[in-house]
């Protein structure tokens, strides 16, 4: 019996978001637009140099789970926090969204992960992430009954950074497929793709993963090409269903020999692109698990992504279910 629409698995992170200019990024050797992994010492240094900041629960898959719940879907989440202040913030926020989250926290060390996110005037976000407790997520944190009861299990490519998380993901995939469920992943970041290209391709080609989300840069990085159409052809061949987002150009959904183009939502003003891809995945997977046509799934993804980039923070501050009704997508 299906209890959840989507189970997401990811790094449980609290985002600390501040505005800055491009000179700040240069002066602090921050790669613009990327997720930069940092140690505890650099985390303290960057925090000391930040301007006024907003704390908000984040983490790619956590944002997706929150988005699915905001659409009215049934979401669950696996991720590791510690018994500390940021861990309490993360746990409160995801429960408040209506997401099932019961992963056992660490006693205190390493502490809950945090990401210092610097947002420039163009809305681009540059993330500097100390993984902390995330690296302790392992197979023992897999709730078999939850995986078996979820239509789709979705995980973030960032999980390939902490080694034991790989074991947890493979365990989830085995359980999901044994129960006739599907497995999905997001490639997360082009730098992440460069680190784990061969492993990501193996996950897709072996059938461990059924549904893949990527953006243009990640798709190009995956196949080491500058030819976007070539990358689309390759990813369509390597997995059963692929969704590639292209910022203001919308997205393309690839299934077998079929391509479905979906327009981006109209944006009044780009405020903060943090969470755009995560919320696109939320909208798409919500539609997908409700049996909607692929084009409608893409439109729901575009709607959610458009809403989140017009605000500060990676999780929607309005009801996505109400927004879908207003957009005549419900």
PDB file of C-alpha atoms in Angstrom, residues 12-291:
ATOM      1  CA  UNK A  12      20.343  17.928   5.852  1.00  0.00           C
ATOM      2  CA  UNK A  13      21.700  21.469   5.789  1.00  0.00           C
ATOM      3  CA  UNK A  14      20.745  24.799   7.302  1.00  0.00           C
ATOM      4  CA  UNK A  15      21.407  27.630   4.840  1.00  0.00           C
ATOM      5  CA  UNK A  16      22.871  30.919   6.048  1.00  0.00           C
ATOM      6  CA  UNK A  17      22.129  33.387   3.256  1.00  0.00           C
ATOM      7  CA  UNK A  18      23.634  36.834   2.740  1.00  0.00           C
ATOM      8  CA  UNK A  19      23.970  39.259  -0.151  1.00  0.00           C
ATOM      9  CA  UNK A  20      27.362  40.274  -1.533  1.00  0.00           C
ATOM     10  CA  UNK A  21      29.018  41.668  -4.658  1.00  0.00           C
ATOM     11  CA  UNK A  22      31.261  39.853  -7.130  1.00  0.00           C
ATOM     12  CA  UNK A  23      34.376  41.402  -5.573  1.00  0.00           C
ATOM     13  CA  UNK A  24      33.579  39.635  -2.294  1.00  0.00           C
ATOM     14  CA  UNK A  25      33.561  36.286  -4.119  1.00  0.00           C
ATOM     15  CA  UNK A  26      36.884  37.063  -5.783  1.00  0.00           C
ATOM     16  CA  UNK A  27      38.503  38.298  -2.565  1.00  0.00           C
ATOM     17  CA  UNK A  28      37.443  35.127  -0.732  1.00  0.00           C
ATOM     18  CA  UNK A  29      38.283  32.659  -3.540  1.00  0.00           C
ATOM     19  CA  UNK A  30      34.654  31.523  -3.877  1.00  0.00           C
ATOM     20  CA  UNK A  31      33.661  29.877  -7.172  1.00  0.00           C
ATOM     21  CA  UNK A  32      30.577  31.730  -8.374  1.00  0.00           C
ATOM     22  CA  UNK A  33      27.472  29.607  -8.955  1.00  0.00           C
ATOM     23  CA  UNK A  34      28.984  26.421  -7.531  1.00  0.00           C
ATOM     24  CA  UNK A  35      28.646  24.349  -4.387  1.00  0.00           C
ATOM     25  CA  UNK A  36      32.063  24.566  -2.734  1.00  0.00           C
ATOM     26  CA  UNK A  37      32.775  21.969  -0.017  1.00  0.00           C
ATOM     27  CA  UNK A  38      34.625  23.500   2.931  1.00  0.00           C
ATOM     28  CA  UNK A  39      35.986  22.415   6.309  1.00  0.00           C
ATOM     29  CA  UNK A  40      34.973  23.685   9.741  1.00  0.00           C
ATOM     30  CA  UNK A  41      37.767  26.280   9.872  1.00  0.00           C
ATOM     31  CA  UNK A  42      36.796  27.886   6.555  1.00  0.00           C
ATOM     32  CA  UNK A  43      33.140  27.774   7.586  1.00  0.00           C
ATOM     33  CA  UNK A  44      33.982  29.872  10.647  1.00  0.00           C
ATOM     34  CA  UNK A  45      36.068  32.286   8.562  1.00  0.00           C
ATOM     35  CA  UNK A  46      33.368  32.878   5.930  1.00  0.00           C
ATOM     36  CA  UNK A  47      30.699  33.240   8.603  1.00  0.00           C
ATOM     37  CA  UNK A  48      32.781  35.943  10.287  1.00  0.00           C
ATOM     38  CA  UNK A  49      32.982  37.870   6.995  1.00  0.00           C
ATOM     39  CA  UNK A  50      29.292  37.625   6.087  1.00  0.00           C
ATOM     40  CA  UNK A  51      27.012  40.591   6.176  1.00  0.00           C
ATOM     41  CA  UNK A  52      23.483  40.422   7.677  1.00  0.00           C
ATOM     42  CA  UNK A  53      22.188  36.912   7.062  1.00  0.00           C
ATOM     43  CA  UNK A  54      18.994  34.873   7.016  1.00  0.00           C
ATOM     44  CA  UNK A  55      18.940  31.306   8.373  1.00  0.00           C
ATOM     45  CA  UNK A  56      16.692  28.867   6.507  1.00  0.00           C
ATOM     46  CA  UNK A  57      16.530  25.101   6.400  1.00  0.00           C
ATOM     47  CA  UNK A  58      17.872  23.851   3.097  1.00  0.00           C
ATOM     48  CA  UNK A  59      19.649  20.921   1.551  1.00  0.00           C
ATOM     49  CA  UNK A  60      18.657  20.018  -2.007  1.00  0.00           C
ATOM     50  CA  UNK A  61      16.483  16.964  -1.319  1.00  0.00           C
ATOM     51  CA  UNK A  62      14.999  18.566   1.799  1.00  0.00           C
ATOM     52  CA  UNK A  63      13.863  21.502  -0.335  1.00  0.00           C
ATOM     53  CA  UNK A  64      12.282  19.075  -2.800  1.00  0.00           C
ATOM     54  CA  UNK A  65      10.429  17.267  -0.013  1.00  0.00           C
ATOM     55  CA  UNK A  66       9.132  20.588   1.337  1.00  0.00           C
ATOM     56  CA  UNK A  67       7.969  21.559  -2.164  1.00  0.00           C
ATOM     57  CA  UNK A  68       6.087  18.298  -2.664  1.00  0.00           C
ATOM     58  CA  UNK A  69       4.347  18.760   0.675  1.00  0.00           C
ATOM     59  CA  UNK A  70       3.446  22.347  -0.273  1.00  0.00           C
ATOM     60  CA  UNK A  71       1.728  20.978  -3.391  1.00  0.00           C
ATOM     61  CA  UNK A  72      -0.315  18.715  -1.107  1.00  0.00           C
ATOM     62  CA  UNK A  73       1.744  15.592  -1.802  1.00  0.00           C
ATOM     63  CA  UNK A  74       2.827  13.032   0.767  1.00  0.00           C
ATOM     64  CA  UNK A  75       6.568  13.404   1.324  1.00  0.00           C
ATOM     65  CA  UNK A  76       9.185  11.680   3.468  1.00  0.00           C
ATOM     66  CA  UNK A  77      12.843  12.518   4.021  1.00  0.00           C
ATOM     67  CA  UNK A  78      16.047  10.797   5.156  1.00  0.00           C
ATOM     68  CA  UNK A  79      18.933  13.032   6.274  1.00  0.00           C
ATOM     69  CA  UNK A  80      21.307  13.359   9.230  1.00  0.00           C
ATOM     70  CA  UNK A  81      21.428  16.215  11.732  1.00  0.00           C
ATOM     71  CA  UNK A  82      22.967  16.537  15.208  1.00  0.00           C
ATOM     72  CA  UNK A  83      21.308  17.361  18.523  1.00  0.00           C
ATOM     73  CA  UNK A  84      22.226  21.037  18.357  1.00  0.00           C
ATOM     74  CA  UNK A  85      20.560  24.368  17.579  1.00  0.00           C
ATOM     75  CA  UNK A  86      20.779  24.060  13.793  1.00  0.00           C
ATOM     76  CA  UNK A  87      19.583  20.464  14.004  1.00  0.00           C
ATOM     77  CA  UNK A  88      16.534  21.607  15.948  1.00  0.00           C
ATOM     78  CA  UNK A  89      15.853  24.315  13.351  1.00  0.00           C
ATOM     79  CA  UNK A  90      16.060  21.821  10.486  1.00  0.00           C
ATOM     80  CA  UNK A  91      13.847  19.252  12.235  1.00  0.00           C
ATOM     81  CA  UNK A  92      11.234  21.848  13.199  1.00  0.00           C
ATOM     82  CA  UNK A  93      11.069  23.308   9.703  1.00  0.00           C
ATOM     83  CA  UNK A  94      10.684  20.035   7.819  1.00  0.00           C
ATOM     84  CA  UNK A  95       8.049  18.745  10.268  1.00  0.00           C
ATOM     85  CA  UNK A  96       6.211  22.067   9.979  1.00  0.00           C
ATOM     86  CA  UNK A  97       6.020  21.474   6.205  1.00  0.00           C
ATOM     87  CA  UNK A  98       4.244  18.164   6.881  1.00  0.00           C
ATOM     88  CA  UNK A  99       7.149  15.936   5.819  1.00  0.00           C
ATOM     89  CA  UNK A 100       7.836  12.600   7.543  1.00  0.00           C
ATOM     90  CA  UNK A 101      11.341  12.870   9.024  1.00  0.00           C
ATOM     91  CA  UNK A 102      12.470  10.371  11.647  1.00  0.00           C
ATOM     92  CA  UNK A 103      16.204   9.861  10.977  1.00  0.00           C
ATOM     93  CA  UNK A 104      17.977   9.430  14.327  1.00  0.00           C
ATOM     94  CA  UNK A 105      20.161  12.494  15.071  1.00  0.00           C
ATOM     95  CA  UNK A 106      23.785  12.352  16.207  1.00  0.00           C
ATOM     96  CA  UNK A 107      24.458  13.187  19.834  1.00  0.00           C
ATOM     97  CA  UNK A 108      26.422  16.353  18.988  1.00  0.00           C
ATOM     98  CA  UNK A 109      29.539  15.792  16.876  1.00  0.00           C
ATOM     99  CA  UNK A 110      30.038  16.446  14.060  1.00  0.00           C
ATOM    100  CA  UNK A 111      27.534  19.319  14.234  1.00  0.00           C
ATOM    101  CA  UNK A 112      24.613  19.858  11.866  1.00  0.00           C
ATOM    102  CA  UNK A 113      25.715  20.876   8.372  1.00  0.00           C
ATOM    103  CA  UNK A 114      25.525  24.477   7.321  1.00  0.00           C
ATOM    104  CA  UNK A 115      25.963  26.251   3.980  1.00  0.00           C
ATOM    105  CA  UNK A 116      27.062  29.851   3.712  1.00  0.00           C
ATOM    106  CA  UNK A 117      25.282  31.088   0.589  1.00  0.00           C
ATOM    107  CA  UNK A 118      26.329  34.358  -0.989  1.00  0.00           C
ATOM    108  CA  UNK A 119      23.776  35.883  -3.365  1.00  0.00           C
ATOM    109  CA  UNK A 120      25.028  38.436  -5.895  1.00  0.00           C
ATOM    110  CA  UNK A 121      22.980  41.187  -7.553  1.00  0.00           C
ATOM    111  CA  UNK A 122      22.112  38.920 -10.503  1.00  0.00           C
ATOM    112  CA  UNK A 123      20.429  36.446  -8.118  1.00  0.00           C
ATOM    113  CA  UNK A 124      23.161  33.825  -8.592  1.00  0.00           C
ATOM    114  CA  UNK A 125      24.023  31.852  -5.478  1.00  0.00           C
ATOM    115  CA  UNK A 126      27.469  30.581  -4.503  1.00  0.00           C
ATOM    116  CA  UNK A 127      27.311  27.898  -1.829  1.00  0.00           C
ATOM    117  CA  UNK A 128      30.029  27.068   0.691  1.00  0.00           C
ATOM    118  CA  UNK A 129      29.030  23.933   2.511  1.00  0.00           C
ATOM    119  CA  UNK A 130      30.396  22.286   5.641  1.00  0.00           C
ATOM    120  CA  UNK A 131      28.832  18.812   5.607  1.00  0.00           C
ATOM    121  CA  UNK A 132      29.205  18.095   9.332  1.00  0.00           C
ATOM    122  CA  UNK A 133      26.686  15.475  10.465  1.00  0.00           C
ATOM    123  CA  UNK A 134      25.720  14.671   6.853  1.00  0.00           C
ATOM    124  CA  UNK A 135      28.770  12.447   6.435  1.00  0.00           C
ATOM    125  CA  UNK A 136      27.354  10.079   9.045  1.00  0.00           C
ATOM    126  CA  UNK A 137      24.256   9.155   7.011  1.00  0.00           C
ATOM    127  CA  UNK A 138      24.523   5.424   6.329  1.00  0.00           C
ATOM    128  CA  UNK A 139      22.587   2.229   5.574  1.00  0.00           C
ATOM    129  CA  UNK A 140      21.409   2.004   9.189  1.00  0.00           C
ATOM    130  CA  UNK A 141      19.368   5.169   8.581  1.00  0.00           C
ATOM    131  CA  UNK A 142      17.312   3.571   5.803  1.00  0.00           C
ATOM    132  CA  UNK A 143      13.736   2.963   6.977  1.00  0.00           C
ATOM    133  CA  UNK A 144      12.840  -0.004   4.785  1.00  0.00           C
ATOM    134  CA  UNK A 145       9.086   0.355   5.275  1.00  0.00           C
ATOM    135  CA  UNK A 146       9.204   3.999   4.162  1.00  0.00           C
ATOM    136  CA  UNK A 147      11.164   3.180   0.999  1.00  0.00           C
ATOM    137  CA  UNK A 148       8.793   0.324   0.175  1.00  0.00           C
ATOM    138  CA  UNK A 149       5.794   2.629   0.671  1.00  0.00           C
ATOM    139  CA  UNK A 150       7.021   5.501  -1.542  1.00  0.00           C
ATOM    140  CA  UNK A 151       6.097   5.704  -5.228  1.00  0.00           C
ATOM    141  CA  UNK A 152       9.426   7.372  -6.032  1.00  0.00           C
ATOM    142  CA  UNK A 153      12.647   7.564  -4.006  1.00  0.00           C
ATOM    143  CA  UNK A 154      14.652  10.644  -5.033  1.00  0.00           C
ATOM    144  CA  UNK A 155      18.197  11.486  -3.984  1.00  0.00           C
ATOM    145  CA  UNK A 156      20.700  14.241  -4.661  1.00  0.00           C
ATOM    146  CA  UNK A 157      24.018  13.733  -6.429  1.00  0.00           C
ATOM    147  CA  UNK A 158      25.685  15.650  -3.598  1.00  0.00           C
ATOM    148  CA  UNK A 159      25.296  12.463  -1.534  1.00  0.00           C
ATOM    149  CA  UNK A 160      28.178  10.978  -3.476  1.00  0.00           C
ATOM    150  CA  UNK A 161      30.538  13.215  -1.467  1.00  0.00           C
ATOM    151  CA  UNK A 162      30.032  11.496   1.942  1.00  0.00           C
ATOM    152  CA  UNK A 163      31.050   7.828   1.305  1.00  0.00           C
ATOM    153  CA  UNK A 164      28.626   5.933   3.557  1.00  0.00           C
ATOM    154  CA  UNK A 165      25.659   7.677   1.964  1.00  0.00           C
ATOM    155  CA  UNK A 166      26.357   5.738  -1.244  1.00  0.00           C
ATOM    156  CA  UNK A 167      25.618   2.509   0.618  1.00  0.00           C
ATOM    157  CA  UNK A 168      22.362   3.981   1.908  1.00  0.00           C
ATOM    158  CA  UNK A 169      21.297   5.029  -1.610  1.00  0.00           C
ATOM    159  CA  UNK A 170      22.042   1.621  -3.105  1.00  0.00           C
ATOM    160  CA  UNK A 171      20.072  -0.013  -0.276  1.00  0.00           C
ATOM    161  CA  UNK A 172      17.134   2.314  -0.994  1.00  0.00           C
ATOM    162  CA  UNK A 173      17.274   1.441  -4.705  1.00  0.00           C
ATOM    163  CA  UNK A 174      17.223  -2.293  -3.995  1.00  0.00           C
ATOM    164  CA  UNK A 175      14.227  -1.953  -1.676  1.00  0.00           C
ATOM    165  CA  UNK A 176      12.359   0.384  -4.023  1.00  0.00           C
ATOM    166  CA  UNK A 177      12.768  -1.830  -7.076  1.00  0.00           C
ATOM    167  CA  UNK A 178      11.926  -4.978  -5.096  1.00  0.00           C
ATOM    168  CA  UNK A 179       8.600  -3.315  -4.282  1.00  0.00           C
ATOM    169  CA  UNK A 180       7.857  -2.138  -7.817  1.00  0.00           C
ATOM    170  CA  UNK A 181       8.798   1.486  -7.078  1.00  0.00           C
ATOM    171  CA  UNK A 182      10.976   3.937  -9.000  1.00  0.00           C
ATOM    172  CA  UNK A 183      14.245   5.681  -8.173  1.00  0.00           C
ATOM    173  CA  UNK A 184      15.202   9.204  -9.229  1.00  0.00           C
ATOM    174  CA  UNK A 185      18.261  11.400  -8.808  1.00  0.00           C
ATOM    175  CA  UNK A 186      19.400  14.929  -9.529  1.00  0.00           C
ATOM    176  CA  UNK A 187      22.932  15.476 -10.807  1.00  0.00           C
ATOM    177  CA  UNK A 188      23.068  18.450  -8.399  1.00  0.00           C
ATOM    178  CA  UNK A 189      26.039  20.454  -9.707  1.00  0.00           C
ATOM    179  CA  UNK A 190      28.428  20.361 -12.692  1.00  0.00           C
ATOM    180  CA  UNK A 191      31.410  20.195 -10.314  1.00  0.00           C
ATOM    181  CA  UNK A 192      29.746  17.221  -8.614  1.00  0.00           C
ATOM    182  CA  UNK A 193      29.324  15.607 -12.051  1.00  0.00           C
ATOM    183  CA  UNK A 194      33.030  16.068 -12.808  1.00  0.00           C
ATOM    184  CA  UNK A 195      33.898  14.300  -9.540  1.00  0.00           C
ATOM    185  CA  UNK A 196      31.595  11.302 -10.070  1.00  0.00           C
ATOM    186  CA  UNK A 197      30.866  11.105 -13.812  1.00  0.00           C
ATOM    187  CA  UNK A 198      31.585   7.388 -14.181  1.00  0.00           C
ATOM    188  CA  UNK A 199      29.564   6.453 -11.103  1.00  0.00           C
ATOM    189  CA  UNK A 200      26.584   8.574 -12.167  1.00  0.00           C
ATOM    190  CA  UNK A 201      26.599   7.001 -15.628  1.00  0.00           C
ATOM    191  CA  UNK A 202      26.767   3.547 -14.059  1.00  0.00           C
ATOM    192  CA  UNK A 203      23.737   4.323 -11.887  1.00  0.00           C
ATOM    193  CA  UNK A 204      21.780   5.341 -14.983  1.00  0.00           C
ATOM    194  CA  UNK A 205      22.926   2.614 -17.366  1.00  0.00           C
ATOM    195  CA  UNK A 206      22.511  -0.184 -14.822  1.00  0.00           C
ATOM    196  CA  UNK A 207      18.907   0.786 -14.137  1.00  0.00           C
ATOM    197  CA  UNK A 208      19.674   1.636 -10.504  1.00  0.00           C
ATOM    198  CA  UNK A 209      18.174   5.045 -11.327  1.00  0.00           C
ATOM    199  CA  UNK A 210      15.029   5.364 -13.472  1.00  0.00           C
ATOM    200  CA  UNK A 211      14.518   9.153 -13.598  1.00  0.00           C
ATOM    201  CA  UNK A 212      17.289  11.771 -13.847  1.00  0.00           C
ATOM    202  CA  UNK A 213      17.107  15.542 -13.350  1.00  0.00           C
ATOM    203  CA  UNK A 214      19.886  17.769 -14.702  1.00  0.00           C
ATOM    204  CA  UNK A 215      20.415  21.334 -15.833  1.00  0.00           C
ATOM    205  CA  UNK A 216      22.179  22.314 -19.054  1.00  0.00           C
ATOM    206  CA  UNK A 217      25.644  22.649 -17.460  1.00  0.00           C
ATOM    207  CA  UNK A 218      25.342  19.295 -15.705  1.00  0.00           C
ATOM    208  CA  UNK A 219      24.225  17.496 -18.874  1.00  0.00           C
ATOM    209  CA  UNK A 220      27.164  18.951 -20.823  1.00  0.00           C
ATOM    210  CA  UNK A 221      29.570  17.986 -18.018  1.00  0.00           C
ATOM    211  CA  UNK A 222      28.192  14.447 -17.856  1.00  0.00           C
ATOM    212  CA  UNK A 223      29.115  13.769 -21.483  1.00  0.00           C
ATOM    213  CA  UNK A 224      32.159  16.075 -21.668  1.00  0.00           C
ATOM    214  CA  UNK A 225      30.769  17.957 -24.637  1.00  0.00           C
ATOM    215  CA  UNK A 226      29.881  21.497 -25.707  1.00  0.00           C
ATOM    216  CA  UNK A 227      27.108  20.185 -27.971  1.00  0.00           C
ATOM    217  CA  UNK A 228      23.874  20.416 -25.990  1.00  0.00           C
ATOM    218  CA  UNK A 229      21.795  18.442 -28.493  1.00  0.00           C
ATOM    219  CA  UNK A 230      24.362  15.653 -28.360  1.00  0.00           C
ATOM    220  CA  UNK A 231      24.142  15.635 -24.556  1.00  0.00           C
ATOM    221  CA  UNK A 232      20.347  15.385 -24.772  1.00  0.00           C
ATOM    222  CA  UNK A 233      20.573  12.428 -27.149  1.00  0.00           C
ATOM    223  CA  UNK A 234      23.022  10.658 -24.857  1.00  0.00           C
ATOM    224  CA  UNK A 235      21.058  11.178 -21.657  1.00  0.00           C
ATOM    225  CA  UNK A 236      17.854  10.026 -23.374  1.00  0.00           C
ATOM    226  CA  UNK A 237      19.626   6.784 -24.276  1.00  0.00           C
ATOM    227  CA  UNK A 238      21.115   6.280 -20.818  1.00  0.00           C
ATOM    228  CA  UNK A 239      17.973   6.458 -18.672  1.00  0.00           C
ATOM    229  CA  UNK A 240      14.280   5.769 -18.972  1.00  0.00           C
ATOM    230  CA  UNK A 241      13.189   9.340 -18.235  1.00  0.00           C
ATOM    231  CA  UNK A 242      15.353  12.465 -18.182  1.00  0.00           C
ATOM    232  CA  UNK A 243      14.425  16.058 -17.414  1.00  0.00           C
ATOM    233  CA  UNK A 244      16.880  18.818 -18.336  1.00  0.00           C
ATOM    234  CA  UNK A 245      16.259  22.390 -17.199  1.00  0.00           C
ATOM    235  CA  UNK A 246      17.567  25.409 -19.122  1.00  0.00           C
ATOM    236  CA  UNK A 247      16.888  28.413 -16.854  1.00  0.00           C
ATOM    237  CA  UNK A 248      14.814  31.056 -18.690  1.00  0.00           C
ATOM    238  CA  UNK A 249      14.547  28.764 -21.740  1.00  0.00           C
ATOM    239  CA  UNK A 250      12.424  26.306 -19.784  1.00  0.00           C
ATOM    240  CA  UNK A 251      13.022  22.570 -19.766  1.00  0.00           C
ATOM    241  CA  UNK A 252      13.004  19.519 -21.980  1.00  0.00           C
ATOM    242  CA  UNK A 253      11.616  16.128 -20.964  1.00  0.00           C
ATOM    243  CA  UNK A 254      13.081  13.091 -22.714  1.00  0.00           C
ATOM    244  CA  UNK A 255      11.445   9.672 -22.738  1.00  0.00           C
ATOM    245  CA  UNK A 256      12.613   7.205 -25.362  1.00  0.00           C
ATOM    246  CA  UNK A 257      12.523   9.027 -28.699  1.00  0.00           C
ATOM    247  CA  UNK A 258      10.054  11.660 -27.447  1.00  0.00           C
ATOM    248  CA  UNK A 259      11.000  15.215 -26.473  1.00  0.00           C
ATOM    249  CA  UNK A 260       8.620  17.540 -24.678  1.00  0.00           C
ATOM    250  CA  UNK A 261       9.550  21.227 -24.360  1.00  0.00           C
ATOM    251  CA  UNK A 262       8.119  23.249 -21.490  1.00  0.00           C
ATOM    252  CA  UNK A 263       8.360  27.035 -21.159  1.00  0.00           C
ATOM    253  CA  UNK A 264       9.739  28.688 -18.036  1.00  0.00           C
ATOM    254  CA  UNK A 265       7.332  30.631 -15.845  1.00  0.00           C
ATOM    255  CA  UNK A 266       7.285  34.407 -16.241  1.00  0.00           C
ATOM    256  CA  UNK A 267       9.478  36.012 -13.579  1.00  0.00           C
ATOM    257  CA  UNK A 268       9.000  39.601 -12.463  1.00  0.00           C
ATOM    258  CA  UNK A 269      12.369  39.783 -10.712  1.00  0.00           C
ATOM    259  CA  UNK A 270      15.047  37.207  -9.938  1.00  0.00           C
ATOM    260  CA  UNK A 271      15.817  37.587  -6.236  1.00  0.00           C
ATOM    261  CA  UNK A 272      17.655  34.372  -5.309  1.00  0.00           C
ATOM    262  CA  UNK A 273      18.101  31.270  -7.483  1.00  0.00           C
ATOM    263  CA  UNK A 274      18.765  29.047  -4.448  1.00  0.00           C
ATOM    264  CA  UNK A 275      16.435  26.048  -4.632  1.00  0.00           C
ATOM    265  CA  UNK A 276      15.188  26.596  -8.201  1.00  0.00           C
ATOM    266  CA  UNK A 277      16.231  23.152  -9.414  1.00  0.00           C
ATOM    267  CA  UNK A 278      15.037  21.530  -6.196  1.00  0.00           C
ATOM    268  CA  UNK A 279      11.586  23.061  -6.551  1.00  0.00           C
ATOM    269  CA  UNK A 280      11.385  22.202 -10.246  1.00  0.00           C
ATOM    270  CA  UNK A 281      11.947  18.561  -9.230  1.00  0.00           C
ATOM    271  CA  UNK A 282       9.260  18.924  -6.549  1.00  0.00           C
ATOM    272  CA  UNK A 283       6.676  20.146  -9.032  1.00  0.00           C
ATOM    273  CA  UNK A 284       7.586  17.553 -11.633  1.00  0.00           C
ATOM    274  CA  UNK A 285       7.562  14.631  -9.182  1.00  0.00           C
ATOM    275  CA  UNK A 286       4.310  15.796  -7.618  1.00  0.00           C
ATOM    276  CA  UNK A 287       2.646  15.739 -11.020  1.00  0.00           C
ATOM    277  CA  UNK A 288       4.343  12.467 -11.967  1.00  0.00           C
ATOM    278  CA  UNK A 289       3.199  10.629  -8.840  1.00  0.00           C
ATOM    279  CA  UNK A 290      -0.338  11.895  -9.441  1.00  0.00           C
ATOM    280  CA  UNK A 291      -0.338  10.375 -12.935  1.00  0.00           C
TER     281      UNK A 291
END
